[in-house]
Coordinates of C-alpha atoms in Angstrom, one line a residue:
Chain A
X1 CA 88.3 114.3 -100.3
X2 CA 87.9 111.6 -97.7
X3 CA 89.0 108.8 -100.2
X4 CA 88.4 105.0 -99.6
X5 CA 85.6 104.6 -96.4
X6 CA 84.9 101.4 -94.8
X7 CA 81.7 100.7 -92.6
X8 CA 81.8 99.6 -89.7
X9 CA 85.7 99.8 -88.5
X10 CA 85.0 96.8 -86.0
X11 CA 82.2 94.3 -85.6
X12 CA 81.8 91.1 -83.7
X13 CA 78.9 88.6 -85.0
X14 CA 77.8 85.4 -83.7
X15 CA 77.9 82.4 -85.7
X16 CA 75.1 82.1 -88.7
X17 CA 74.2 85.7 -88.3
X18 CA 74.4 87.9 -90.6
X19 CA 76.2 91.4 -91.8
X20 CA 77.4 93.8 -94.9
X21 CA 80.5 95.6 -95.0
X22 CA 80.1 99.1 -96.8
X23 CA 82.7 100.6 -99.2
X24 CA 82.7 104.0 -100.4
X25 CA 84.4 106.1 -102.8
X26 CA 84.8 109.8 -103.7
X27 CA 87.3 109.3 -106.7
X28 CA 85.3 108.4 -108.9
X29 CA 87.1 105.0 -109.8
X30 CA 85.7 102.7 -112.1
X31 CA 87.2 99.4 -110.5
X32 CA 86.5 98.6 -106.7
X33 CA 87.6 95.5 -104.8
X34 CA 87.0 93.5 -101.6
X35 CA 89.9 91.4 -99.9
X36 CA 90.9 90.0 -96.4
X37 CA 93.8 89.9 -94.3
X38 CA 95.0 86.8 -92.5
X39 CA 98.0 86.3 -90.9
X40 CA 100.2 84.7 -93.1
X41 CA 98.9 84.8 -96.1
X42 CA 98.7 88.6 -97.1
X43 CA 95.9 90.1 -98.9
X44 CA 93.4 87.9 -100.9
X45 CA 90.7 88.8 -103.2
X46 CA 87.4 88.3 -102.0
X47 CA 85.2 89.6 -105.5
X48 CA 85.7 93.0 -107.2
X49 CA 84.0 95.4 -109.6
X50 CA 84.8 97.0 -112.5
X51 CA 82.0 99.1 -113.1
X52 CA 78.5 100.3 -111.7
X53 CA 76.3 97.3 -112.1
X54 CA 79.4 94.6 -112.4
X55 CA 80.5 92.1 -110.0
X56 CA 83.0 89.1 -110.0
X57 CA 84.7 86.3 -108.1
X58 CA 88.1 86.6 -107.2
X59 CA 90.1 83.8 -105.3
X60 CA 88.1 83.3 -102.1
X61 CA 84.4 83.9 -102.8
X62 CA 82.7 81.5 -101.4
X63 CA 80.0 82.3 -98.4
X64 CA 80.6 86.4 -99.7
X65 CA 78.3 88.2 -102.0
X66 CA 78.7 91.9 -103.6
X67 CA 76.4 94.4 -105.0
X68 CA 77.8 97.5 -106.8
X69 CA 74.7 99.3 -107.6
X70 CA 75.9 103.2 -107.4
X71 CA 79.7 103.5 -108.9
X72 CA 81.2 105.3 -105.4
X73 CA 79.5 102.2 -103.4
X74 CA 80.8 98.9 -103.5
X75 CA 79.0 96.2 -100.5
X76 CA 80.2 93.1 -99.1
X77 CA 77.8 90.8 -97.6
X78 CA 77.8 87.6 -95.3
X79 CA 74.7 85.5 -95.3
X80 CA 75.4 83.2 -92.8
X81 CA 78.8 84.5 -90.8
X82 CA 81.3 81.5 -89.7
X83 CA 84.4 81.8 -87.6
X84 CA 86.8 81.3 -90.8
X85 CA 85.1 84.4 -91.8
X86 CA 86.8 86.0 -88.8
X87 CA 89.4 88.5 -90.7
X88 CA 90.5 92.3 -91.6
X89 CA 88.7 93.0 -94.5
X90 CA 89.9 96.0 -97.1
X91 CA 88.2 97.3 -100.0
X92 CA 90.4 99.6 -102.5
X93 CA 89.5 100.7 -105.5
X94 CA 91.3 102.2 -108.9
X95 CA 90.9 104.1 -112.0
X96 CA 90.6 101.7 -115.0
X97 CA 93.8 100.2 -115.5
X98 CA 94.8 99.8 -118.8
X99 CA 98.8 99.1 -120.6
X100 CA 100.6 102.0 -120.7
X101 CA 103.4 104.0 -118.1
X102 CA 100.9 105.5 -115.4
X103 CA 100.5 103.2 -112.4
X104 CA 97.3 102.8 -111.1
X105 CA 97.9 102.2 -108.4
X106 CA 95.5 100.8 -105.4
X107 CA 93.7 102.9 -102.7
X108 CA 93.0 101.4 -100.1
X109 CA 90.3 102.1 -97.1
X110 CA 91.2 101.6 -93.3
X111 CA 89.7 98.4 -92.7
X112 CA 87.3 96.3 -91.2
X113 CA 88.2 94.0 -88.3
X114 CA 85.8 91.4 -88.1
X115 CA 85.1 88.5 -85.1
X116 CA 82.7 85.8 -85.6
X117 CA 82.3 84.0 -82.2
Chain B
X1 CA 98.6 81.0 -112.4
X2 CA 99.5 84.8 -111.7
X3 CA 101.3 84.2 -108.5
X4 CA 103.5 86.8 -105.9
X5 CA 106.3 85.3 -103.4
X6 CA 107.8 86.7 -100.8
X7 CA 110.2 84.3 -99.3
X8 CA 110.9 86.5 -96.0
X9 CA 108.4 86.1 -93.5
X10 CA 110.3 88.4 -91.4
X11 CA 113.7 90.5 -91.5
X12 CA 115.9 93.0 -89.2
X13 CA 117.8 95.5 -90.6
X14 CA 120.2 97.8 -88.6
X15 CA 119.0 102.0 -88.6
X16 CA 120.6 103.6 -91.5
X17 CA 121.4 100.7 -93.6
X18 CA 120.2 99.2 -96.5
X19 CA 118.0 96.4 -96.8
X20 CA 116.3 94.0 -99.5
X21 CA 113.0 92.6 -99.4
X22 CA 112.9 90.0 -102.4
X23 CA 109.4 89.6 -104.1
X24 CA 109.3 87.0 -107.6
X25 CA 106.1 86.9 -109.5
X26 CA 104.9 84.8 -112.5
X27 CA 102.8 85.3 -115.1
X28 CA 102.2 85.2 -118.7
X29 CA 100.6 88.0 -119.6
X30 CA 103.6 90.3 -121.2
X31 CA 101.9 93.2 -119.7
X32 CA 101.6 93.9 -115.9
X33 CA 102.6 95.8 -113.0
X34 CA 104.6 95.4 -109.7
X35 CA 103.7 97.3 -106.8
X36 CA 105.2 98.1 -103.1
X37 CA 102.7 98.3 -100.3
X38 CA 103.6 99.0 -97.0
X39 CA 101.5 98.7 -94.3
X40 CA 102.6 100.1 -90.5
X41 CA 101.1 98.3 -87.2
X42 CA 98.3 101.3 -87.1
X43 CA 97.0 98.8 -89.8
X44 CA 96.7 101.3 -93.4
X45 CA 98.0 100.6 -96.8
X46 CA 100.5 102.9 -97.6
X47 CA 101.5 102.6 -101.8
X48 CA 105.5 103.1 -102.0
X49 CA 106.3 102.5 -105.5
X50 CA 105.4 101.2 -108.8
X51 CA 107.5 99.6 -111.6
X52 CA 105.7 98.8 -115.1
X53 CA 107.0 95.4 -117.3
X54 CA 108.0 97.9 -120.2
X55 CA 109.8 100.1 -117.9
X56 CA 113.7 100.0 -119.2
X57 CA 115.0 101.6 -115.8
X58 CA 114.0 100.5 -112.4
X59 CA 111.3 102.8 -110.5
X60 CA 113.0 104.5 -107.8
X61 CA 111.3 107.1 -104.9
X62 CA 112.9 108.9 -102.6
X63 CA 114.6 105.8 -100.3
X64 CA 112.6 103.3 -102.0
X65 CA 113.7 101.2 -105.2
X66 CA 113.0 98.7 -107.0
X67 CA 114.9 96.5 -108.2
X68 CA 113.4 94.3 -111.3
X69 CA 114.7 91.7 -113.2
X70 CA 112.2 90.7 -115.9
X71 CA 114.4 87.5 -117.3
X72 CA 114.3 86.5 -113.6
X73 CA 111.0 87.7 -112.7
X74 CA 111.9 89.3 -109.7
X75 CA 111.3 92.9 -108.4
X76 CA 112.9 93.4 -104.9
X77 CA 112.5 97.2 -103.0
X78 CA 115.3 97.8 -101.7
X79 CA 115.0 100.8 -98.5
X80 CA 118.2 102.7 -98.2
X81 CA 119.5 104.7 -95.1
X82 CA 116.4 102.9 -93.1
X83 CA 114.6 104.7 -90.1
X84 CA 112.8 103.3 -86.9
X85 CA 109.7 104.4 -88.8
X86 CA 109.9 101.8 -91.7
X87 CA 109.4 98.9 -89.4
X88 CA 106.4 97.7 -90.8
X89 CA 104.9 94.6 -93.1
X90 CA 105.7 95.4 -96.5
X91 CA 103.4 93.4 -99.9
X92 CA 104.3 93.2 -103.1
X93 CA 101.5 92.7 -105.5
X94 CA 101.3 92.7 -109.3
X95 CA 98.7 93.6 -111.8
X96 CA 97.9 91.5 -113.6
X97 CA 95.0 90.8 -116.7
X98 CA 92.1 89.4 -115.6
X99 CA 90.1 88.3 -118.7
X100 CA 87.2 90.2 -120.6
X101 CA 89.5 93.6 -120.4
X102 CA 89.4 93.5 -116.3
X103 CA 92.3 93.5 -114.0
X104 CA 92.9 92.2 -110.9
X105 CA 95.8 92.6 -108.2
X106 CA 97.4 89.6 -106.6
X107 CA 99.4 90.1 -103.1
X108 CA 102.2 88.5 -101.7
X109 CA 102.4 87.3 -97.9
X110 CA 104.7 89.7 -96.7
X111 CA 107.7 90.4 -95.0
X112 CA 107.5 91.8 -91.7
X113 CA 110.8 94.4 -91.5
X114 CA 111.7 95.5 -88.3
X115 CA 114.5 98.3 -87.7
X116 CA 116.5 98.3 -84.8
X117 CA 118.5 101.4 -83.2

């Protein structure tokens, strides 16, 4: 059970090119997500999934784009790479969460450290 | 807006004693959950502990607790007896109902806890 992947670990891009994170899962969790890491300002939500075939924004989406196409896969993409973009990015994913005393709780892969020079 | 704050950029606590790391939230959803994260310098996101909003007792595992007050909207851990290895940045994060039966998580910034000997 290897859990939450992340591809690449590290990865340096120049400005304007272009790369996509990959996110896997062996849990079979319905909800996957995509944030980054800056200092100071913890975790933010980048888009997230809650299903095979779903996508949406969360609360920094712009110049990212996301395709869920298999349900243990979830893809993050740069078009055009720009040094704000430089981060740590995580994707975690969940059971569906629903009301009720069990936790579902977050898990998380190791992370992608990205520069853009 | 669904919101996590973590005042404490940054504490020290003393090996073997007890320290608080405050976290307040908002939201007005009357059904959500308050999670611990912690995440060590070798970068992974470690889940501590989870307390639900109907939970009548506060969440507790093994040193970790949490300490919630729903009229006050707060939900501090509190690490007892701490160790050289709890040094690390610690999250909070809620989840919290995202619209069209979806959830999302929201993050604090942090506190970075550092244990000295």
């Amino acid at each position: 059970n290897a859990g939450v992947t992340q591809t690449p670990k590290f990865r340096v891009l120049k400005t304007g090119q272009s790369m996509t994170l990959l996110c896997a899962q062996d849990m079979n969790h319905e909800y996957m997500y995509w944030y980054r890491q800056d200092p100071g300002m913890g975790l933010r939500l980048i888009h997230y999934s809650v299903g095979e075939g779903t996508t949406a924004k969360g609360e920094v989406p712009d110049g990212y784009n996301v395709s869920r196409l298999k349900k243990q896969n979830f893809l993050l993409g740069l078009e055009s790479a720009a040094p704000s973009q430089t981060s740590v990015y995580f994707c975690a994913s969940t059971i569906h969460p629903q009301t009720g005393p069990s936790s579902y709780e977050q898990y998380f892969g190791p992370g992608t450290r990205l520069t853009v020079t | 807006a669904q919101k996590i704050t973590q005042t404490q950029p940054g504490m020290f606590v003393q090996e073997k004693e007890a320290v608080t790391l405050d976290c307040t939230y908002d939201t007005s959803d009357p059904s959500y959950g308050l999670f611990w994260y912690k995440q060590p310098s070798s970068g992974e996101m470690i889940f501590l502990i989870y307390q639900g909003s109907y939970d009548q007792q506060n969440a507790t595992e093994g040193r970790y607790s949490l300490n919630f007050q729903k009229a006050r909207k707060s939900a501090n851990l509190v690490i007892s007896a701490s160790q050289l290895g709890d040094s690390a940045m610690y999250f909070c994060a809620m989840r919290d109902y995202g619209g069209s039966g979806t959830y999302k998580y929201i993050f604090g910034t942090g506190t970075r806890l550092k244990v000295l000997a």
